[in-house]
Coordinates of C-alpha atoms in Angstrom, one line a residue:
Chain A
X1 CA 0.0 0.0 0.0
X2 CA 2.7 2.4 0.9
X3 CA 4.4 1.8 -2.4
X4 CA 1.2 2.8 -4.3
X5 CA 1.1 6.0 -2.5
X6 CA 4.6 6.7 -3.3
X7 CA 4.0 6.1 -7.0
X8 CA 1.2 8.7 -7.1
X9 CA 3.3 11.4 -5.5
X10 CA 6.2 11.0 -7.8
X11 CA 4.1 11.3 -11.0
X12 CA 2.3 14.3 -9.6
X13 CA 5.5 16.0 -8.8
X14 CA 6.8 15.4 -12.2
X15 CA 3.7 16.7 -13.9
X16 CA 3.6 19.9 -11.8
X17 CA 7.2 20.7 -12.3
X18 CA 7.1 20.2 -16.1
X19 CA 3.9 22.2 -16.4
X20 CA 5.4 25.0 -14.3
X21 CA 8.5 25.1 -16.4
X22 CA 6.6 25.5 -19.7
X23 CA 4.1 28.0 -18.4
X24 CA 6.9 30.2 -17.4
X25 CA 8.5 30.2 -20.9
X26 CA 5.1 30.9 -22.4
X27 CA 4.6 34.1 -20.5
X28 CA 8.0 35.4 -21.4
X29 CA 7.3 34.7 -25.1
X30 CA 4.0 36.5 -25.3
X31 CA 5.4 39.5 -23.7
X32 CA 8.1 39.7 -26.3
X33 CA 5.5 39.7 -29.1
X34 CA 3.6 42.6 -27.6
X35 CA 6.7 44.7 -27.2
X36 CA 7.6 44.3 -30.9
X37 CA 4.2 45.6 -32.0
X38 CA 4.4 49.2 -30.7
X39 CA 7.4 50.6 -32.6
X40 CA 6.3 49.2 -36.0
X41 CA 3.0 51.0 -35.7
X42 CA 4.6 54.3 -34.8
X43 CA 6.9 54.0 -37.8
X44 CA 4.0 53.4 -40.2
X45 CA 2.0 56.4 -39.0
X46 CA 5.0 58.7 -39.2
X47 CA 5.6 57.6 -42.8
X48 CA 2.2 58.7 -44.0
X49 CA 2.5 62.2 -42.5
X50 CA 5.5 63.6 -44.2
X51 CA 4.4 63.4 -47.9
X52 CA 4.7 66.5 -49.9
X53 CA 5.4 70.2 -49.3
X54 CA 3.5 73.0 -51.1
X55 CA 4.4 76.4 -52.3
X56 CA 1.8 76.8 -55.0
X57 CA -1.5 76.3 -53.3
X58 CA -3.4 73.9 -51.1
X59 CA -2.7 70.3 -52.4
X60 CA -5.6 68.9 -50.5
X61 CA -8.1 71.1 -52.3
X62 CA -6.2 70.4 -55.5
X63 CA -6.5 66.7 -55.0
X64 CA -10.3 66.9 -54.9
X65 CA -10.4 69.1 -58.1
X66 CA -7.9 66.9 -59.8
X67 CA -9.8 63.7 -59.0
X68 CA -13.1 65.0 -60.2
X69 CA -12.0 67.0 -63.3
X70 CA -8.6 65.9 -64.5
X71 CA -8.0 62.3 -63.5
X72 CA -10.1 61.0 -66.4
X73 CA -7.2 61.7 -68.8
X74 CA -4.2 62.7 -66.6
X75 CA -2.2 60.9 -64.0
X76 CA 0.3 62.8 -61.8
X77 CA 3.2 60.5 -62.4
X78 CA 2.5 58.5 -65.5
X79 CA 1.2 59.1 -69.0
X80 CA -2.4 58.4 -69.6
X81 CA -4.6 59.9 -72.4
X82 CA -2.9 63.1 -71.6
X83 CA 0.7 63.7 -70.4
X84 CA 1.9 63.1 -66.9
X85 CA 1.4 66.3 -65.0
X86 CA 4.2 66.1 -62.5
X87 CA 6.8 68.7 -63.5
X88 CA 4.5 70.6 -65.8
X89 CA 5.5 73.9 -64.2
X90 CA 9.1 73.3 -65.3
X91 CA 8.0 72.6 -68.9
X92 CA 5.6 75.6 -69.3
X93 CA 5.1 78.8 -67.5
X94 CA 2.1 79.3 -65.3
X95 CA 0.3 81.8 -67.4
X96 CA 0.5 79.5 -70.3
X97 CA -0.9 76.7 -68.2
X98 CA -3.8 78.9 -67.0
X99 CA -4.8 79.8 -70.6
X100 CA -4.4 76.3 -71.8
X101 CA -6.7 74.9 -69.1
X102 CA -9.4 77.5 -69.6
X103 CA -9.6 76.9 -73.3
X104 CA -7.0 74.7 -75.0
X105 CA -8.8 74.3 -78.3
X106 CA -8.7 78.1 -78.9
X107 CA -5.0 78.1 -78.2
X108 CA -4.3 75.3 -80.7
X109 CA -6.5 77.1 -83.3
X110 CA -4.6 80.4 -82.7
X111 CA -1.4 78.5 -83.6
X112 CA 0.5 78.9 -80.3
X113 CA 3.6 76.8 -81.1
X114 CA 3.8 75.2 -77.6
X115 CA 0.1 74.3 -77.7
X116 CA 0.3 72.8 -81.2
X117 CA 3.3 70.7 -80.2
X118 CA 1.5 69.2 -77.2
X119 CA -1.7 68.7 -79.3
X120 CA 0.3 66.8 -82.0
X121 CA 2.2 64.8 -79.5
X122 CA -0.9 63.3 -77.9
X123 CA -2.7 62.0 -81.1
X124 CA -4.6 65.3 -81.6
X125 CA -6.9 64.5 -78.7
X126 CA -8.6 67.7 -77.8
X127 CA -8.6 68.6 -74.1
X128 CA -12.0 69.9 -72.9
X129 CA -12.2 73.5 -71.8
X130 CA -12.4 74.3 -68.1
X131 CA -13.6 77.9 -68.0
X132 CA -15.0 77.4 -64.5
X133 CA -11.6 77.0 -62.9
X134 CA -10.2 80.1 -61.3
X135 CA -6.6 81.0 -60.9
X136 CA -6.5 79.7 -57.3
X137 CA -8.1 76.5 -58.4
X138 CA -5.4 75.9 -61.0
X139 CA -2.8 76.8 -58.3
X140 CA -4.3 74.2 -56.0
X141 CA -4.3 71.5 -58.7
X142 CA -0.7 72.4 -59.7
X143 CA 0.3 72.2 -56.0
X144 CA -1.2 68.7 -55.9
X145 CA 0.4 67.4 -59.0
X146 CA 3.8 69.0 -58.2
X147 CA 4.1 67.1 -55.0
X148 CA 7.1 64.8 -55.3
X149 CA 6.1 61.3 -56.0
X150 CA 5.6 59.6 -52.7
X151 CA 7.7 56.5 -52.2
X152 CA 5.2 54.2 -50.6
X153 CA 6.3 51.1 -52.6
X154 CA 9.5 50.5 -50.7
X155 CA 9.3 52.3 -47.4
X156 CA 5.7 52.0 -46.4
X157 CA 5.5 48.4 -47.7
X158 CA 8.5 47.7 -45.4
X159 CA 6.8 49.2 -42.4
X160 CA 3.5 47.6 -43.3
X161 CA 5.3 44.3 -43.7
X162 CA 6.8 44.6 -40.3
X163 CA 3.5 45.5 -38.7
X164 CA 1.9 42.6 -40.6
X165 CA 4.7 40.3 -39.4
X166 CA 4.3 41.2 -35.8
X167 CA 0.5 40.8 -36.2
X168 CA 1.0 37.5 -37.7
X169 CA 3.4 36.5 -34.8
X170 CA 0.2 36.7 -32.7
X171 CA -1.1 33.9 -34.9
X172 CA 2.2 32.1 -34.8
X173 CA 2.4 32.2 -31.1
X174 CA -0.9 30.5 -30.8
X175 CA 0.5 27.7 -32.9
X176 CA 3.6 27.6 -30.8
X177 CA 1.5 27.4 -27.6
X178 CA -0.4 24.5 -29.1
X179 CA 2.8 22.8 -30.2
X180 CA 4.3 23.2 -26.7
X181 CA 1.2 21.8 -25.1
X182 CA 1.3 18.8 -27.4
X183 CA 4.9 18.4 -26.5
X184 CA 4.2 18.5 -22.8
X185 CA 1.5 15.9 -23.1
X186 CA 3.8 13.7 -25.1
X187 CA 6.5 14.0 -22.4
X188 CA 4.0 13.3 -19.7
X189 CA 2.9 10.1 -21.4
X190 CA 6.4 8.9 -21.8
X191 CA 7.2 9.8 -18.1
X192 CA 4.1 7.9 -16.9
X193 CA 4.9 4.9 -19.0
X194 CA 8.5 4.8 -17.7
X195 CA 7.3 5.2 -14.1
X196 CA 4.8 2.4 -14.6
X197 CA 7.4 0.2 -16.1
X198 CA 10.0 0.8 -13.3
X199 CA 7.3 0.2 -10.6
X200 CA 6.4 -3.1 -12.2
X201 CA 10.0 -4.1 -12.2
X202 CA 10.2 -3.1 -8.5
X203 CA 7.1 -5.2 -7.9
X204 CA 8.4 -8.3 -9.6
X205 CA 11.8 -7.8 -7.9
X206 CA 10.3 -7.6 -4.4
X207 CA 8.1 -10.6 -5.2
X208 CA 4.7 -9.0 -5.1
X209 CA 2.3 -10.8 -7.5
X210 CA 0.2 -8.3 -9.5
X211 CA -3.5 -9.5 -9.8
X212 CA -4.4 -10.8 -13.3
X213 CA -7.7 -10.4 -15.0
X214 CA -9.8 -13.6 -15.5
X215 CA -10.6 -14.5 -19.1
X216 CA -14.1 -13.8 -20.3
X217 CA -16.2 -15.2 -23.2
X218 CA -15.5 -13.1 -26.3
X219 CA -18.2 -10.5 -26.9
X220 CA -19.0 -11.4 -30.5
X221 CA -19.8 -14.9 -29.4
X222 CA -22.4 -13.8 -26.9
X223 CA -23.7 -11.4 -29.6
X224 CA -24.2 -14.2 -32.2
X225 CA -25.9 -16.4 -29.6
X226 CA -28.5 -13.7 -28.9
X227 CA -31.2 -14.1 -31.6
X228 CA -33.1 -10.9 -30.8
X229 CA -30.0 -8.7 -31.2
X230 CA -29.2 -10.4 -34.5
X231 CA -32.6 -9.6 -35.9
X232 CA -32.5 -6.0 -34.8
X233 CA -29.0 -5.5 -36.2
X234 CA -30.0 -7.1 -39.5
X235 CA -32.9 -4.6 -39.8
X236 CA -30.6 -1.7 -39.0
X237 CA -28.0 -2.8 -41.5
X238 CA -30.7 -3.2 -44.2
X239 CA -32.1 0.3 -43.5
X240 CA -28.7 1.9 -43.5
X241 CA -27.8 0.2 -46.8
X242 CA -31.1 1.3 -48.3
X243 CA -30.6 4.9 -47.0
X244 CA -27.2 5.3 -48.5
X245 CA -28.1 3.5 -51.8
X246 CA -31.1 5.8 -52.2
X247 CA -29.1 8.9 -51.3
X248 CA -26.4 7.9 -53.8
X249 CA -28.9 7.4 -56.6
X250 CA -30.6 10.7 -55.9
X251 CA -27.3 12.6 -56.4
X252 CA -26.5 11.2 -59.8
X253 CA -26.5 14.0 -62.3
X254 CA -26.8 16.7 -59.7
X255 CA -24.0 19.3 -59.9
X256 CA -24.6 21.3 -56.8
X257 CA -21.3 22.7 -55.6
X258 CA -19.6 22.3 -59.0
X259 CA -16.7 24.8 -58.9
X260 CA -14.3 24.4 -61.9
X261 CA -11.1 26.4 -62.4
X262 CA -11.7 29.3 -64.8
X263 CA -9.1 30.5 -67.3
X264 CA -9.0 33.9 -65.6
X265 CA -9.4 34.2 -61.8
X266 CA -12.5 36.4 -61.9
X267 CA -13.7 37.4 -58.5
X268 CA -17.4 38.1 -58.0
X269 CA -16.6 39.0 -54.5
X270 CA -14.6 42.1 -55.6
X271 CA -16.8 43.2 -58.4
X272 CA -20.3 42.5 -57.2
X273 CA -19.6 42.5 -53.5
X274 CA -17.0 45.2 -52.6
X275 CA -17.6 47.5 -55.6
X276 CA -21.4 46.9 -55.6
X277 CA -21.6 46.7 -59.4
X278 CA -25.1 45.8 -60.3
X279 CA -25.4 42.2 -61.6
X280 CA -27.0 43.4 -64.9
X281 CA -24.2 45.7 -65.6
X282 CA -22.1 42.8 -67.0
X283 CA -24.9 40.2 -67.4
X284 CA -27.0 42.7 -69.3
X285 CA -28.8 40.1 -71.5
X286 CA -30.5 38.7 -68.4
X287 CA -33.0 41.6 -68.8
X288 CA -34.0 40.8 -72.4
X289 CA -32.8 37.4 -73.4
X290 CA -33.2 33.7 -72.7
X291 CA -29.5 33.6 -72.0
X292 CA -27.9 35.7 -69.3
X293 CA -24.7 35.9 -71.2
X294 CA -21.2 36.0 -70.1
X295 CA -20.1 39.5 -70.7
X296 CA -17.8 40.0 -73.7
X297 CA -14.4 41.6 -73.2
X298 CA -15.6 45.1 -74.2
X299 CA -17.5 45.2 -70.9
X300 CA -14.4 44.3 -69.0
X301 CA -12.4 47.0 -70.8
X302 CA -15.1 49.6 -70.0
X303 CA -13.6 49.8 -66.5
X304 CA -10.2 48.1 -66.9
X305 CA -9.0 50.7 -69.3
X306 CA -8.4 52.8 -66.3
X307 CA -7.9 50.1 -63.7
X308 CA -4.8 48.2 -64.5
X309 CA -4.0 47.0 -61.0
X310 CA -5.8 46.2 -57.9
X311 CA -5.6 48.2 -54.7
X312 CA -3.3 46.8 -52.1
X313 CA -6.2 46.5 -49.6
X314 CA -8.1 44.2 -52.0
X315 CA -5.5 41.5 -51.6
X316 CA -6.4 38.8 -49.2
X317 CA -4.2 36.3 -47.4
X318 CA -5.0 33.7 -50.0
X319 CA -4.6 35.9 -53.1
X320 CA -1.9 38.5 -53.2
X321 CA -1.9 41.8 -55.1
X322 CA 0.6 40.4 -57.6
X323 CA -1.7 37.4 -58.2
X324 CA -4.6 39.7 -59.0
X325 CA -2.5 42.0 -61.2
X326 CA -1.4 39.0 -63.2
X327 CA -5.0 38.1 -63.8
X328 CA -5.8 41.6 -65.1
X329 CA -2.8 41.2 -67.4
X330 CA -4.4 38.1 -68.7
X331 CA -7.5 40.1 -69.5
X332 CA -5.4 42.7 -71.4
X333 CA -3.7 39.9 -73.3
X334 CA -7.1 38.4 -74.3
X335 CA -8.5 41.8 -75.4
X336 CA -5.3 42.8 -77.2
X337 CA -4.9 45.9 -75.1
X338 CA -1.5 47.4 -74.5
X339 CA -1.6 49.3 -71.2
X340 CA 1.7 51.1 -71.9
X341 CA 0.7 52.7 -75.2
X342 CA -3.0 52.5 -74.4
X343 CA -3.9 51.0 -77.7
X344 CA -5.7 47.9 -78.9
X345 CA -3.5 45.6 -81.0
X346 CA -6.4 43.9 -82.6
X347 CA -5.0 40.5 -81.7
X348 CA -7.9 39.1 -79.7
X349 CA -8.1 35.7 -78.0
X350 CA -11.6 34.9 -76.7
X351 CA -11.5 33.7 -73.1
X352 CA -12.7 30.1 -72.7
X353 CA -14.8 30.4 -69.6
X354 CA -16.1 27.2 -68.2
X355 CA -19.9 27.1 -67.9
X356 CA -21.1 26.0 -64.5
X357 CA -24.8 26.0 -64.6
X358 CA -25.9 23.5 -67.3
X359 CA -29.4 22.3 -68.0
X360 CA -29.9 19.4 -70.3
X361 CA -30.9 20.4 -73.8
X362 CA -34.5 19.2 -73.4
X363 CA -35.4 21.8 -70.8
X364 CA -36.2 25.4 -71.8
X365 CA -35.3 28.1 -69.3
X366 CA -35.6 31.8 -70.0
X367 CA -33.8 34.3 -67.9
X368 CA -35.6 37.4 -69.0
X369 CA -39.1 36.2 -68.0
X370 CA -37.8 35.3 -64.5
X371 CA -35.7 38.4 -64.1
X372 CA -37.6 41.2 -65.8
X373 CA -41.2 39.9 -65.6
X374 CA -41.2 38.1 -62.3
X375 CA -38.6 40.2 -60.6
X376 CA -36.8 37.3 -59.0
X377 CA -33.6 38.2 -57.2
X378 CA -30.4 36.8 -58.8
X379 CA -29.4 35.4 -55.4
X380 CA -32.5 33.3 -55.0
X381 CA -31.2 30.8 -57.7
X382 CA -27.5 31.5 -57.9
X383 CA -26.8 31.9 -54.2
X384 CA -24.7 34.6 -52.5
X385 CA -22.8 35.4 -55.7
X386 CA -21.4 38.6 -54.3
X387 CA -19.5 36.7 -51.6
X388 CA -18.0 34.1 -54.0
X389 CA -14.4 34.4 -54.8
X390 CA -14.8 31.6 -57.2
X391 CA -18.3 30.8 -58.4
X392 CA -19.9 27.5 -57.6
X393 CA -23.3 26.1 -58.4
X394 CA -25.5 26.9 -55.4
X395 CA -28.8 25.3 -56.4
X396 CA -29.2 21.7 -57.6
X397 CA -31.2 22.9 -60.7
X398 CA -33.2 19.7 -60.6
X399 CA -36.7 19.5 -61.7
X400 CA -38.0 19.1 -58.2
X401 CA -36.3 22.3 -57.3
X402 CA -37.9 24.3 -60.1
X403 CA -41.4 22.9 -59.4
X404 CA -41.1 23.6 -55.7
X405 CA -40.5 27.3 -56.4
X406 CA -43.3 27.4 -58.9
X407 CA -45.7 26.1 -56.3
X408 CA -44.6 28.6 -53.7
X409 CA -44.1 31.8 -55.7
X410 CA -46.9 34.3 -56.4
X411 CA -47.1 35.9 -59.8
X412 CA -46.2 39.6 -60.0
X413 CA -49.5 41.0 -61.3
X414 CA -49.3 44.7 -60.5
X415 CA -48.3 46.9 -63.4
X416 CA -48.7 44.1 -65.9
X417 CA -51.6 44.5 -68.3
X418 CA -51.2 41.1 -69.6
X419 CA -52.4 39.5 -66.4
X420 CA -55.4 41.8 -65.8
X421 CA -58.1 39.7 -67.4
X422 CA -56.4 36.3 -66.6
X423 CA -56.1 37.2 -63.0
X424 CA -59.7 38.2 -62.7
X425 CA -61.0 34.9 -64.2
X426 CA -58.5 32.6 -62.6
X427 CA -58.8 34.0 -59.1
X428 CA -62.6 33.5 -59.4
X429 CA -62.0 29.9 -60.5
X430 CA -59.7 29.0 -57.7
X431 CA -61.2 31.3 -55.2
X432 CA -57.9 33.0 -54.3
X433 CA -56.5 36.5 -54.6
X434 CA -52.9 35.5 -55.2
X435 CA -51.9 33.2 -58.0
X436 CA -48.9 31.0 -57.9
X437 CA -47.0 30.0 -61.0
X438 CA -48.4 26.5 -60.6
X439 CA -51.9 27.7 -60.9
X440 CA -51.1 29.6 -64.0
X441 CA -50.0 26.3 -65.6
X442 CA -46.4 26.6 -64.6
X443 CA -46.2 22.8 -64.0
X444 CA -47.3 21.7 -67.4
X445 CA -44.8 19.5 -69.3
X446 CA -45.1 21.6 -72.4
X447 CA -44.1 24.8 -70.6
X448 CA -40.5 23.7 -70.2
X449 CA -40.1 20.6 -72.2
X450 CA -42.3 21.4 -75.3
Chain B
X1 CA -23.0 11.9 -49.7
X2 CA -20.2 13.8 -51.3
X3 CA -17.8 11.3 -49.9
X4 CA -19.6 8.2 -51.1
X5 CA -20.6 9.6 -54.5
X6 CA -17.1 9.9 -55.8
X7 CA -18.1 13.3 -57.1
X8 CA -15.4 15.9 -57.3
X9 CA -16.4 19.6 -57.1
X10 CA -13.9 20.4 -59.8
X11 CA -15.6 18.2 -62.3
X12 CA -19.3 17.8 -63.3
X13 CA -21.1 14.8 -61.7
X14 CA -21.6 11.6 -63.7
X15 CA -24.9 11.1 -65.4
X16 CA -27.0 8.1 -66.1
X17 CA -27.8 7.6 -69.8
X18 CA -27.6 11.2 -70.9
X19 CA -29.8 10.7 -74.0
X20 CA -30.8 14.3 -74.7
X21 CA -28.4 16.1 -72.4
X22 CA -26.0 17.4 -75.0
X23 CA -27.4 19.6 -77.7
X24 CA -27.5 18.5 -81.3
X25 CA -28.0 22.0 -82.5
X26 CA -25.5 24.8 -82.1
X27 CA -25.8 26.4 -78.7
X28 CA -25.3 30.1 -77.9
X29 CA -21.7 30.8 -76.8
X30 CA -20.8 27.2 -77.7
X31 CA -17.5 26.1 -79.0
X32 CA -17.5 24.1 -82.3
X33 CA -14.7 23.1 -84.7
X34 CA -16.7 24.0 -87.8
X35 CA -16.4 27.7 -87.0
X36 CA -13.4 29.8 -87.5
X37 CA -11.8 30.5 -84.1
X38 CA -14.1 27.8 -82.6
X39 CA -16.6 30.5 -81.6
X40 CA -20.2 29.8 -82.3
X41 CA -20.9 33.6 -82.2
X42 CA -20.2 35.1 -85.6
X43 CA -20.3 38.7 -86.6
X44 CA -23.0 39.7 -89.0
X45 CA -21.9 41.0 -92.4
X46 CA -20.9 44.7 -92.3
X47 CA -23.5 47.1 -93.6
X48 CA -26.5 44.8 -93.0
X49 CA -29.5 46.2 -91.2
X50 CA -31.7 44.0 -89.0
X51 CA -35.4 44.7 -88.6
X52 CA -36.2 47.1 -85.8
X53 CA -32.8 48.5 -85.7
X54 CA -31.2 51.5 -87.5
X55 CA -27.5 52.3 -87.8
X56 CA -26.3 55.3 -85.9
X57 CA -25.2 57.8 -88.6
X58 CA -22.6 59.8 -86.7
X59 CA -19.0 58.6 -86.8
X60 CA -16.7 58.3 -83.8
X61 CA -14.6 61.4 -84.2
X62 CA -14.4 64.9 -82.8
X63 CA -16.2 66.6 -85.6
X64 CA -19.2 64.3 -85.6
X65 CA -19.3 64.4 -81.8
X66 CA -19.7 68.2 -82.0
X67 CA -22.4 67.8 -84.7
X68 CA -24.3 65.2 -82.6
X69 CA -24.1 67.5 -79.6
X70 CA -25.9 70.3 -81.5
X71 CA -28.2 68.5 -83.9
X72 CA -29.2 65.2 -82.4
X73 CA -32.4 65.2 -80.4
X74 CA -34.3 62.7 -78.4
X75 CA -37.0 60.9 -80.4
X76 CA -38.5 59.3 -77.3
X77 CA -41.4 61.1 -75.7
X78 CA -40.9 62.4 -72.2
X79 CA -43.3 60.1 -70.5
X80 CA -43.3 58.7 -67.0
X81 CA -42.6 55.2 -68.3
X82 CA -39.6 56.3 -70.2
X83 CA -38.4 58.3 -67.3
X84 CA -38.7 55.3 -64.9
X85 CA -37.1 52.9 -67.3
X86 CA -34.3 55.4 -67.8
X87 CA -33.8 55.7 -64.1
X88 CA -33.6 51.9 -63.6
X89 CA -31.1 51.6 -66.4
X90 CA -29.1 54.5 -65.1
X91 CA -28.9 52.8 -61.8
X92 CA -27.6 49.7 -63.4
X93 CA -25.1 51.0 -65.9
X94 CA -24.2 54.6 -65.0
X95 CA -24.6 55.2 -61.2
X96 CA -21.6 52.9 -60.4
X97 CA -19.3 55.8 -61.6
X98 CA -21.5 58.8 -62.1
X99 CA -23.3 58.5 -58.8
X100 CA -27.0 58.3 -58.2
X101 CA -27.4 62.0 -58.4
X102 CA -25.1 62.4 -61.4
X103 CA -22.5 64.4 -59.5
X104 CA -19.7 62.1 -60.4
X105 CA -19.6 60.5 -57.0
X106 CA -20.4 56.9 -57.7
X107 CA -19.1 54.1 -55.5
X108 CA -16.1 53.4 -57.8
X109 CA -15.1 57.0 -57.4
X110 CA -15.7 57.1 -53.7
X111 CA -13.4 54.0 -53.4
X112 CA -10.9 55.7 -55.7
X113 CA -10.9 52.9 -58.2
X114 CA -11.8 55.2 -61.1
X115 CA -11.0 58.9 -61.0
X116 CA -11.9 61.9 -63.0
X117 CA -15.7 61.4 -63.4
X118 CA -17.1 64.9 -63.9
X119 CA -20.5 66.1 -62.6
X120 CA -23.2 66.5 -65.2
X121 CA -23.5 70.2 -64.6
X122 CA -19.8 70.6 -65.5
X123 CA -19.8 73.9 -67.5
X124 CA -16.8 73.0 -69.7
X125 CA -18.6 70.0 -71.0
X126 CA -22.1 71.4 -71.2
X127 CA -23.8 68.1 -72.1
X128 CA -26.8 67.9 -74.3
X129 CA -29.2 65.0 -75.2
X130 CA -27.3 64.4 -78.4
X131 CA -23.8 64.4 -76.7
X132 CA -25.1 62.1 -74.0
X133 CA -26.3 59.6 -76.6
X134 CA -23.2 60.0 -78.7
X135 CA -20.9 59.2 -75.7
X136 CA -23.0 56.3 -74.6
X137 CA -22.8 54.9 -78.2
X138 CA -19.0 55.3 -78.7
X139 CA -17.6 56.0 -75.3
X140 CA -15.2 58.9 -74.7
X141 CA -11.5 58.5 -73.7
X142 CA -11.7 56.4 -70.5
X143 CA -15.4 55.7 -70.7
X144 CA -16.3 52.7 -72.8
X145 CA -19.1 52.2 -75.2
X146 CA -22.5 51.0 -73.8
X147 CA -23.9 50.1 -77.2
X148 CA -23.5 46.4 -76.5
X149 CA -25.4 46.4 -73.2
X150 CA -28.3 48.7 -74.2
X151 CA -30.7 49.1 -77.1
X152 CA -31.4 52.3 -79.0
X153 CA -34.6 53.0 -77.0
X154 CA -32.9 52.3 -73.7
X155 CA -30.1 54.7 -74.5
X156 CA -32.6 57.5 -75.2
X157 CA -34.4 56.7 -72.0
X158 CA -31.1 57.0 -70.1
X159 CA -30.4 60.3 -71.9
X160 CA -33.8 61.5 -70.6
X161 CA -32.9 60.7 -67.1
X162 CA -29.4 62.1 -67.4
X163 CA -30.8 65.4 -68.6
X164 CA -33.2 65.5 -65.7
X165 CA -30.3 64.9 -63.3
X166 CA -28.4 67.7 -64.9
X167 CA -31.4 70.0 -64.4
X168 CA -31.6 69.0 -60.8
X169 CA -27.9 69.7 -60.2
X170 CA -28.3 73.1 -61.8
X171 CA -31.3 73.8 -59.6
X172 CA -33.7 74.2 -62.6
X173 CA -37.3 73.2 -62.3
X174 CA -38.3 70.1 -64.3

């Protein structure tokens, strides 16, 4: 008996001491992590403050004017439709700039040599007149564009990276803690095993016989001998097999969750979710046609003429900014657009998108009558598209799914002359105010299968 | 069941006797070897005119843009239906940059994705019905053409709505 007591106390002591040791190291580690955070943040905020000095006017007011009036054709530091504006005060004198902005076309027409030169250099694209800009407005804009190009790429990214790194170290430390815990447990197991083994050795050495368990009848044998249990388990097995066999057969030909890899990583999350672009902007034929078509590349280029790279804050942990920029480059390649010269080469390669939602050829589905006439939300059938980074099929698109919705959905009668008379007669026939698609004949074979 | 069914989400599921699943005819957007480039969608012959559609007679250049600005007028009547349709279409296609009020403060501008969207009451541009239609048809500089997404009538309805927004911005009564 005494020996048993002794065994308990040793193992407990060991456990306590090991746990104490590791908890101590843990504390010191987490403190280090917190200390690293603070200076990195300070550095980052200091970086953003000291950008630009102004002699000409107020760069903040100039930024607003520039963004609303000039940025369509000009960028401060790179060429766009018009020339880069940084350094323009070195190239031309201020009065010239003022007259040019208020009416450039008149200046070209009058034959001002500087003006004609600029006009010819930029493909004879006429700059619109801005008579509403006063001298101080122009000064503000000039102040904004003459700010030296900030160098965020290297410096701020470094600071950001550091801040991100220390932030991530919070995540890492959780992993480390878990790892240490696992390690401690493993050590404890080994220690207990060793203690047990030595004690058994002690026992046999000091001649104490350890009690042995008596042999019992094997459990499967007693199970087979019990007829009631056998019948019950046979029924259970049959039911389970039936359940899974039926379930397996019911999913043949159902593509719910189908998520192929597309040739260009197009993110609905960014376009429809973050930027709140209306669904029908790109899928415009959903309004008028049976097919809600995949937008052609001209729709992509409507916006991506001026958006050639994603914002750094768009990037996620999974997909970096470089990854997204490369995908936009793929779009330019397909459309034959050269972002450097801002011209189309005419060498187009259609993008081979993979179609996800497929109905067999013998079913007729028309988008426009569901979208425009019935006013069904896109999300009802296609799921939370605006949250999908990569699109998957949300609904099963089986016949039962279609019919179920036709039974539950009321027809949109208001504002539709076509339904006036039908509604009056049918609602009398069925004795109801609201008519579902099923009552209008939306379950007849010929409606969808001809 | 996903585990038992051997279905992979990267591939379509298997089918049982797909008799009439694949189309015999040519499907919209399909890819077929018989066509040049594999594309089922072919361009119509240039210069042909479909029923219910008329070509736009102004060319895409500065001179014609000026002419359209002065001469082109809206053939659609100023009715409530046209106005409401125009408003709906404007919200879909234009508001994302030009803003719901037409002041150039759409969500893409607010988020600084696209810059330089002017307000409709911009004096230097002084838009008219004709110029609005012309720009929607051809696009201008950084703005693309919207001729592929809208019909002739729809563009005029949008032009209606744009002009009413301009009036509102300038504080004119309707």
